Amino acid sequence: MTGRSFNNSAAWQDLLSSSGSRITNLKEKANLLIDSILERRNANQSTKNEIKSSIEKALKPTSRNPFNSTVTKDEVNRALTKLKSKAVGPDNIHNRMLANLSPDNRDYMRHLFDLLLRHGFTPQAWKEATIIPILKPNKQPNDPLLYRPISLTSCLSKIMERILNNRINWHLETRNLLQPTQAGFRPNRSTIDHIISLENDVMTGFSNKLPTYAAFLDIAKAFDRTSTDGVLFKLGNLGINGNILKWINSVLTRNL
């Protein structure tokens, strides 16, 4: 993954290295920020042998699951209608360009997606990103660990990700494989559902003159510390296997 640009807060603020020395050179600051991202990303990546064995089994080609079927024109067209982002990745291909492709060129793109899915392969260009470090609110700007990296990746890659994500969501929802209490990242659900549920529990407690206890967890760097093999293992256990899992593995194991 390549870092190519900075927002003003990262570009103009001096950073402190782990030894306490002040970093003022722009290139050195970029390298320090990348190192801090990698340090967080590589944490907790050890995997037990039984998990690796399960992943290897799930990665084997299979044609039984519909999400490994041929990418259709309808899927491509639906994904193109959902394009919103104005940002471009390192390849400088804009969503507006893709949305205005002719039917023939859309079919070429569909063929590309289908070929990549069948081989479980992600182009190296799709593994690169323009990283923009954003300082977290009310944090010291000289600490590289307090920047949140925003990665601008290929718009082409995002379209394929949307197509496959729709397939996975369909699989999970139609087979009721998600916990009913999960509200985030689901259609017609939101975190407001949990707020309403909590309010209902509190009001029920008031009515029955009983206390209501709640525990709120804020897991530090939860996304950064997520195990790649753990994600693949869970997806495989949910029946998401074969070429689509192989493609996801190719995306997650980016050459950082």
mmCIF file of C-alpha atoms in Angstrom:
data_model
loop_
_atom_site.group_PDB
_atom_site.id
_atom_site.type_symbol
_atom_site.label_atom_id
_atom_site.label_comp_id
_atom_site.label_asym_id
_atom_site.label_seq_id
_atom_site.Cartn_x
_atom_site.Cartn_y
_atom_site.Cartn_z
ATOM 1 C CA MET A 1 0.000 0.000 0.000
ATOM 2 C CA THR A 2 1.464 3.329 -0.936
ATOM 3 C CA GLY A 3 1.036 6.678 0.798
ATOM 4 C CA ARG A 4 0.982 9.514 -1.671
ATOM 5 C CA SER A 5 -0.621 12.572 -0.114
ATOM 6 C CA PHE A 6 -1.385 14.209 3.218
ATOM 7 C CA ASN A 7 -3.997 16.472 4.664
ATOM 8 C CA ASN A 8 -2.699 19.728 6.112
ATOM 9 C CA SER A 9 -2.584 18.542 9.718
ATOM 10 C CA ALA A 10 -0.187 15.706 8.908
ATOM 11 C CA ALA A 11 1.882 17.554 6.336
ATOM 12 C CA TRP A 12 2.681 20.615 8.422
ATOM 13 C CA GLN A 13 2.920 19.188 11.936
ATOM 14 C CA ASP A 14 6.207 17.767 13.199
ATOM 15 C CA LEU A 15 5.963 14.175 14.433
ATOM 16 C CA LEU A 16 7.781 12.407 17.244
ATOM 17 C CA SER A 17 9.406 9.023 16.675
ATOM 18 C CA SER A 18 9.276 6.213 19.252
ATOM 19 C CA SER A 19 12.656 7.417 20.543
ATOM 20 C CA GLY A 20 11.296 10.930 21.033
ATOM 21 C CA SER A 21 13.207 12.577 18.197
ATOM 22 C CA ARG A 22 11.373 15.211 16.173
ATOM 23 C CA ILE A 23 10.647 14.355 12.529
ATOM 24 C CA THR A 24 10.378 17.343 10.183
ATOM 25 C CA ASN A 25 11.190 15.921 6.743
ATOM 26 C CA LEU A 26 8.006 15.186 4.762
ATOM 27 C CA LYS A 27 9.224 11.838 3.411
ATOM 28 C CA GLU A 28 10.381 10.724 6.855
ATOM 29 C CA LYS A 29 6.999 11.715 8.292
ATOM 30 C CA ALA A 30 5.267 9.643 5.615
ATOM 31 C CA ASN A 31 7.405 6.615 6.461
ATOM 32 C CA LEU A 32 6.748 7.074 10.184
ATOM 33 C CA LEU A 33 2.991 7.223 9.628
ATOM 34 C CA ILE A 34 3.089 4.119 7.423
ATOM 35 C CA ASP A 35 5.144 2.265 10.059
ATOM 36 C CA SER A 36 2.620 3.185 12.753
ATOM 37 C CA ILE A 37 -0.222 1.869 10.573
ATOM 38 C CA LEU A 38 1.633 -1.388 9.923
ATOM 39 C CA GLU A 39 2.420 -1.792 13.611
ATOM 40 C CA ARG A 40 -1.278 -1.635 14.449
ATOM 41 C CA ARG A 41 -2.302 -3.750 11.461
ATOM 42 C CA ASN A 42 0.159 -6.579 12.110
ATOM 43 C CA ALA A 43 -0.767 -6.979 15.774
ATOM 44 C CA ASN A 44 -2.601 -10.166 16.757
ATOM 45 C CA GLN A 45 -2.066 -11.907 13.409
ATOM 46 C CA SER A 46 -0.861 -15.239 14.800
ATOM 47 C CA THR A 47 -3.085 -18.146 13.800
ATOM 48 C CA LYS A 48 -3.545 -21.643 15.181
ATOM 49 C CA ASN A 49 -2.912 -24.602 12.877
ATOM 50 C CA GLU A 50 -6.514 -25.835 13.036
ATOM 51 C CA ILE A 51 -7.749 -22.441 11.859
ATOM 52 C CA LYS A 52 -5.268 -22.409 8.983
ATOM 53 C CA SER A 53 -6.387 -25.904 7.985
ATOM 54 C CA SER A 54 -10.031 -24.812 7.975
ATOM 55 C CA ILE A 55 -9.193 -21.774 5.831
ATOM 56 C CA GLU A 56 -7.256 -23.865 3.316
ATOM 57 C CA LYS A 57 -10.255 -26.178 2.966
ATOM 58 C CA ALA A 58 -12.661 -23.262 2.469
ATOM 59 C CA LEU A 59 -10.399 -21.719 -0.188
ATOM 60 C CA LYS A 60 -10.673 -24.761 -2.452
ATOM 61 C CA PRO A 61 -12.682 -24.137 -5.652
ATOM 62 C CA THR A 62 -16.378 -24.986 -5.537
ATOM 63 C CA SER A 63 -19.243 -24.315 -7.919
ATOM 64 C CA ARG A 64 -22.049 -25.202 -5.535
ATOM 65 C CA ASN A 65 -22.517 -21.742 -4.079
ATOM 66 C CA PRO A 66 -24.338 -19.067 -6.115
ATOM 67 C CA PHE A 67 -21.917 -16.346 -5.064
ATOM 68 C CA ASN A 68 -19.231 -18.086 -7.135
ATOM 69 C CA SER A 69 -21.363 -17.869 -10.277
ATOM 70 C CA THR A 70 -20.734 -15.664 -13.313
ATOM 71 C CA VAL A 71 -20.898 -11.911 -12.738
ATOM 72 C CA THR A 72 -23.976 -10.601 -14.538
ATOM 73 C CA LYS A 73 -24.720 -7.380 -16.401
ATOM 74 C CA ASP A 74 -27.486 -6.578 -13.910
ATOM 75 C CA GLU A 75 -25.030 -6.803 -11.017
ATOM 76 C CA VAL A 76 -22.635 -4.423 -12.743
ATOM 77 C CA ASN A 77 -25.400 -1.952 -13.614
ATOM 78 C CA ARG A 78 -26.795 -1.992 -10.068
ATOM 79 C CA ALA A 79 -23.341 -1.378 -8.629
ATOM 80 C CA LEU A 80 -22.758 1.529 -11.012
ATOM 81 C CA THR A 81 -26.010 3.210 -9.948
ATOM 82 C CA LYS A 82 -24.754 3.246 -6.344
ATOM 83 C CA LEU A 83 -21.561 5.162 -7.100
ATOM 84 C CA LYS A 84 -21.151 8.182 -4.831
ATOM 85 C CA SER A 85 -17.531 8.800 -3.923
ATOM 86 C CA LYS A 86 -15.758 11.618 -5.762
ATOM 87 C CA ALA A 87 -12.317 10.493 -4.621
ATOM 88 C CA VAL A 88 -10.046 8.515 -6.933
ATOM 89 C CA GLY A 89 -7.373 5.968 -6.167
ATOM 90 C CA PRO A 90 -3.804 5.842 -7.489
ATOM 91 C CA ASP A 91 -5.043 4.737 -10.941
ATOM 92 C CA ASN A 92 -6.937 8.062 -11.358
ATOM 93 C CA ILE A 93 -10.025 6.271 -12.710
ATOM 94 C CA HIS A 94 -13.019 8.337 -11.589
ATOM 95 C CA ASN A 95 -16.463 6.982 -10.748
ATOM 96 C CA ARG A 96 -17.965 9.470 -13.185
ATOM 97 C CA MET A 97 -15.974 7.855 -15.978
ATOM 98 C CA LEU A 98 -17.230 4.401 -15.027
ATOM 99 C CA ALA A 99 -20.851 5.512 -14.663
ATOM 100 C CA ASN A 100 -20.814 6.841 -18.237
ATOM 101 C CA LEU A 101 -19.349 3.759 -19.881
ATOM 102 C CA SER A 102 -21.124 2.481 -22.978
ATOM 103 C CA PRO A 103 -22.962 -0.881 -22.784
ATOM 104 C CA ASP A 104 -20.103 -2.587 -24.635
ATOM 105 C CA ASN A 105 -17.484 -1.199 -22.253
ATOM 106 C CA ARG A 106 -19.616 -2.154 -19.272
ATOM 107 C CA ASP A 107 -19.612 -5.689 -20.597
ATOM 108 C CA TYR A 108 -15.809 -5.599 -20.870
ATOM 109 C CA MET A 109 -15.728 -4.550 -17.221
ATOM 110 C CA ARG A 110 -18.132 -7.358 -16.315
ATOM 111 C CA HIS A 111 -15.868 -9.821 -18.096
ATOM 112 C CA LEU A 112 -12.878 -8.486 -16.130
ATOM 113 C CA PHE A 113 -14.705 -8.936 -12.817
ATOM 114 C CA ASP A 114 -15.798 -12.436 -13.783
ATOM 115 C CA LEU A 115 -12.261 -13.405 -14.756
ATOM 116 C CA LEU A 116 -10.843 -12.103 -11.471
ATOM 117 C CA LEU A 117 -13.502 -13.935 -9.464
ATOM 118 C CA ARG A 118 -12.923 -17.235 -11.259
ATOM 119 C CA HIS A 119 -9.214 -17.021 -10.497
ATOM 120 C CA GLY A 120 -9.575 -15.478 -7.031
ATOM 121 C CA PHE A 121 -7.101 -12.819 -8.074
ATOM 122 C CA THR A 122 -6.718 -9.121 -7.269
ATOM 123 C CA PRO A 123 -4.539 -6.923 -9.526
ATOM 124 C CA GLN A 124 -1.569 -5.367 -7.786
ATOM 125 C CA ALA A 125 -2.817 -1.902 -8.788
ATOM 126 C CA TRP A 126 -5.955 -2.542 -6.717
ATOM 127 C CA LYS A 127 -3.774 -3.264 -3.698
ATOM 128 C CA GLU A 128 -2.346 0.237 -3.740
ATOM 129 C CA ALA A 129 -3.931 3.238 -2.089
ATOM 130 C CA THR A 130 -3.434 6.918 -1.582
ATOM 131 C CA ILE A 131 -3.319 7.244 2.201
ATOM 132 C CA ILE A 132 -4.480 10.466 3.821
ATOM 133 C CA PRO A 133 -3.777 10.567 7.578
ATOM 134 C CA ILE A 134 -6.487 12.415 9.508
ATOM 135 C CA LEU A 135 -5.713 13.548 13.043
ATOM 136 C CA LYS A 136 -8.243 12.257 15.558
ATOM 137 C CA PRO A 137 -10.288 14.995 17.278
ATOM 138 C CA ASN A 138 -8.594 16.803 20.159
ATOM 139 C CA LYS A 139 -5.398 14.756 19.885
ATOM 140 C CA GLN A 140 -1.747 15.787 19.896
ATOM 141 C CA PRO A 141 -0.634 16.234 16.267
ATOM 142 C CA ASN A 142 2.963 15.096 16.878
ATOM 143 C CA ASP A 143 1.994 11.501 17.766
ATOM 144 C CA PRO A 144 1.816 9.326 14.606
ATOM 145 C CA LEU A 145 -0.372 6.763 16.405
ATOM 146 C CA LEU A 146 -3.143 9.336 16.765
ATOM 147 C CA TYR A 147 -3.802 9.659 13.043
ATOM 148 C CA ARG A 148 -6.592 7.736 11.340
ATOM 149 C CA PRO A 149 -5.518 6.583 7.854
ATOM 150 C CA ILE A 150 -8.046 7.154 5.081
ATOM 151 C CA SER A 151 -7.224 4.947 2.099
ATOM 152 C CA LEU A 152 -8.353 5.965 -1.378
ATOM 153 C CA THR A 153 -8.375 2.805 -3.481
ATOM 154 C CA SER A 154 -9.281 1.999 -7.068
ATOM 155 C CA CYS A 155 -12.884 2.793 -7.996
ATOM 156 C CA LEU A 156 -12.897 -0.318 -10.189
ATOM 157 C CA SER A 157 -12.013 -2.405 -7.166
ATOM 158 C CA LYS A 158 -14.822 -0.799 -5.164
ATOM 159 C CA ILE A 159 -17.376 -1.757 -7.818
ATOM 160 C CA MET A 160 -16.313 -5.392 -7.719
ATOM 161 C CA GLU A 161 -16.299 -5.297 -3.922
ATOM 162 C CA ARG A 162 -19.864 -3.981 -3.951
ATOM 163 C CA ILE A 163 -21.012 -6.762 -6.290
ATOM 164 C CA LEU A 164 -19.498 -9.498 -4.142
ATOM 165 C CA ASN A 165 -20.621 -7.828 -0.923
ATOM 166 C CA ASN A 166 -24.205 -7.894 -2.216
ATOM 167 C CA ARG A 167 -23.868 -11.622 -2.840
ATOM 168 C CA ILE A 168 -22.510 -12.241 0.646
ATOM 169 C CA ASN A 169 -25.222 -10.142 2.298
ATOM 170 C CA TRP A 170 -27.901 -12.034 0.364
ATOM 171 C CA HIS A 171 -26.412 -15.333 1.545
ATOM 172 C CA LEU A 172 -26.251 -14.226 5.185
ATOM 173 C CA GLU A 173 -29.705 -12.641 5.303
ATOM 174 C CA THR A 174 -31.678 -15.301 3.416
ATOM 175 C CA ARG A 175 -30.198 -18.061 5.568
ATOM 176 C CA ASN A 176 -30.542 -16.132 8.846
ATOM 177 C CA LEU A 177 -26.855 -16.605 9.601
ATOM 178 C CA LEU A 178 -26.441 -13.318 11.466
ATOM 179 C CA GLN A 179 -27.325 -12.765 15.084
ATOM 180 C CA PRO A 180 -30.733 -11.056 15.377
ATOM 181 C CA THR A 181 -29.164 -8.533 17.752
ATOM 182 C CA GLN A 182 -26.724 -7.317 15.088
ATOM 183 C CA ALA A 183 -27.994 -4.024 13.708
ATOM 184 C CA GLY A 184 -24.926 -2.482 12.091
ATOM 185 C CA PHE A 185 -24.096 -2.982 8.409
ATOM 186 C CA ARG A 186 -27.452 -4.595 7.650
ATOM 187 C CA PRO A 187 -30.302 -3.439 5.394
ATOM 188 C CA ASN A 188 -33.172 -1.706 7.187
ATOM 189 C CA ARG A 189 -31.224 -1.819 10.446
ATOM 190 C CA SER A 190 -29.135 0.740 12.311
ATOM 191 C CA THR A 191 -27.556 1.404 15.681
ATOM 192 C CA ILE A 192 -30.715 3.348 16.564
ATOM 193 C CA ASP A 193 -32.336 -0.071 17.018
ATOM 194 C CA HIS A 194 -30.068 -0.668 20.007
ATOM 195 C CA ILE A 195 -30.829 2.752 21.470
ATOM 196 C CA ILE A 196 -34.546 1.994 21.296
ATOM 197 C CA SER A 197 -33.966 -1.436 22.820
ATOM 198 C CA LEU A 198 -31.948 0.068 25.672
ATOM 199 C CA GLU A 199 -34.590 2.716 26.296
ATOM 200 C CA ASN A 200 -37.243 0.008 26.418
ATOM 201 C CA ASP A 201 -35.220 -1.989 28.960
ATOM 202 C CA VAL A 202 -34.715 1.099 31.126
ATOM 203 C CA MET A 203 -38.402 2.012 31.035
ATOM 204 C CA THR A 204 -39.350 -1.581 31.854
ATOM 205 C CA GLY A 205 -37.004 -1.421 34.828
ATOM 206 C CA PHE A 206 -38.610 1.811 36.009
ATOM 207 C CA SER A 207 -42.065 0.293 35.707
ATOM 208 C CA ASN A 208 -41.059 -2.734 37.770
ATOM 209 C CA LYS A 209 -38.896 -0.698 40.181
ATOM 210 C CA LEU A 210 -35.838 -2.689 39.168
ATOM 211 C CA PRO A 211 -32.349 -1.447 38.258
ATOM 212 C CA THR A 212 -31.105 -1.738 34.680
ATOM 213 C CA TYR A 213 -27.442 -2.505 34.099
ATOM 214 C CA ALA A 214 -25.597 -1.800 30.860
ATOM 215 C CA ALA A 215 -22.014 -2.349 29.740
ATOM 216 C CA PHE A 216 -20.536 -0.338 26.867
ATOM 217 C CA LEU A 217 -17.333 -1.487 25.196
ATOM 218 C CA ASP A 218 -15.002 0.696 23.172
ATOM 219 C CA ILE A 219 -12.346 -1.608 21.743
ATOM 220 C CA ALA A 220 -9.170 0.300 20.964
ATOM 221 C CA LYS A 221 -7.987 -0.060 17.353
ATOM 222 C CA ALA A 222 -10.549 -2.816 16.773
ATOM 223 C CA PHE A 223 -10.323 -2.651 12.985
ATOM 224 C CA ASP A 224 -6.530 -2.480 12.934
ATOM 225 C CA ARG A 225 -6.198 -5.464 15.242
ATOM 226 C CA THR A 226 -8.677 -7.691 13.426
ATOM 227 C CA SER A 227 -7.013 -10.939 12.402
ATOM 228 C CA THR A 228 -7.120 -11.527 8.643
ATOM 229 C CA ASP A 229 -7.146 -15.286 9.160
ATOM 230 C CA GLY A 230 -9.892 -14.834 11.745
ATOM 231 C CA VAL A 231 -12.075 -13.086 9.159
ATOM 232 C CA LEU A 232 -11.435 -15.810 6.568
ATOM 233 C CA PHE A 233 -12.122 -18.524 9.146
ATOM 234 C CA LYS A 234 -15.475 -17.025 10.132
ATOM 235 C CA LEU A 235 -16.521 -16.482 6.514
ATOM 236 C CA GLY A 236 -15.651 -20.080 5.686
ATOM 237 C CA ASN A 237 -17.724 -21.322 8.622
ATOM 238 C CA LEU A 238 -20.656 -19.296 7.289
ATOM 239 C CA GLY A 239 -20.504 -21.176 3.995
ATOM 240 C CA ILE A 240 -18.701 -18.452 2.068
ATOM 241 C CA ASN A 241 -16.042 -20.480 0.315
ATOM 242 C CA GLY A 242 -14.383 -21.217 -2.996
ATOM 243 C CA ASN A 243 -13.419 -18.492 -5.448
ATOM 244 C CA ILE A 244 -15.134 -15.646 -3.612
ATOM 245 C CA LEU A 245 -13.232 -16.416 -0.409
ATOM 246 C CA LYS A 246 -10.042 -16.772 -2.420
ATOM 247 C CA TRP A 247 -10.660 -13.300 -3.882
ATOM 248 C CA ILE A 248 -11.326 -11.850 -0.420
ATOM 249 C CA ASN A 249 -8.114 -13.447 0.798
ATOM 250 C CA SER A 250 -6.275 -11.826 -2.101
ATOM 251 C CA VAL A 251 -7.693 -8.425 -1.122
ATOM 252 C CA LEU A 252 -6.987 -8.765 2.600
ATOM 253 C CA THR A 253 -3.427 -9.952 2.123
ATOM 254 C CA ARG A 254 -2.340 -6.725 0.492
ATOM 255 C CA ASN A 255 1.337 -6.115 -0.042
ATOM 256 C CA LEU A 256 1.595 -3.360 2.539
#
